[in-house]
C-alpha angles and dihedrals in degrees: 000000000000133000135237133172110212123196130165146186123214136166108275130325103310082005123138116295107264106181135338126204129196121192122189113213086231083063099263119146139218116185128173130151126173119201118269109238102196110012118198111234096257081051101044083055112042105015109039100048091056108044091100099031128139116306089014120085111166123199104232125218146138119299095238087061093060101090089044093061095035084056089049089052097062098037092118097052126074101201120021122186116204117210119200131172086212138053095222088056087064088041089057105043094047087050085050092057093051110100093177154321099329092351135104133162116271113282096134096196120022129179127180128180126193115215121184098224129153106234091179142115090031136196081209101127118229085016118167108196111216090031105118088219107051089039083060093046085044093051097056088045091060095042111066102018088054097063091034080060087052094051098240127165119228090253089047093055093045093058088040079063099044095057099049089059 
């Protein structure tokens, strides 16, 4: 079981998908981003201009390839989990993976947890905060360093976890 943490931008609270990003907790990377057609102004400003920023190259394509090449992603690995700090950021993955009435790409076993984690500020060096990619980067560096500073054991972080779902 491998894990990702997942972030996204997207145009407004229920707006259009902007960019997704996948990070694997063994450093793989997953970034895609679709033009925003009409971005609201807070987005215009703060979203759009870093989407492709240093550090951050997405691979831009049409919304409706975005579960094709998520499903591409996690080929290799028989049972992801996707980690995410925000409800919409699991809304918008599993949307992305929906090819059609009854249908989604092929990802045969799927987990996700939420976890309501601070990511930032962030140690994190060359960190843009609302860049799907670096949130995401941001996200695993926060996971696992933060309970290693605390001292905790494997066995004690997983039932940290555990009782945060």
């Amino acid at each position: 079981m491998a894990r990702y943490f997942l972030d996204t931008e997207f145009n407004e609270s229920g707006g259009s998908l902007i960019s997704l990003a996948l990070v694997g907790a063994n450093g793989r990377e997953l970034y895609l981003s679709t033009p925003c057609k009409k971005p609201s102004a807070w987005v215009k400003e703060n979203v759009i201009p870093i989407v492709k920023c240093a550090g951050a190259d997405p691979i831009e394509i049409d919304p409706d390839q975005f579960g094709r090449a998520i499903a591409k992603f996690l080929f290799d690995d028989k049972a992801p989990t996707i980690i995410a700090d925000w409800p919409d950021d699991i809304r918008y993955f599993c949307q992305a993976i929906i090819t059609g009435p009854g249908e989604m790409v092929a990802i045969p076993r799927l987990q996700f947890q939420m976890l309501r984690i601070d990511a930032y500020p962030t140690d994190l060096p060359g960190a843009v905060q609302h860049n799907a990619l670096w949130d995401a980067r941001a996200l695993r560096h926060v996971f696992a360093p933060a309970s290693r500073k605390r001292g905790m054991k494997p066995a004690a972080i997983k039932q940290r976890w555990r009782a945060l779902r």
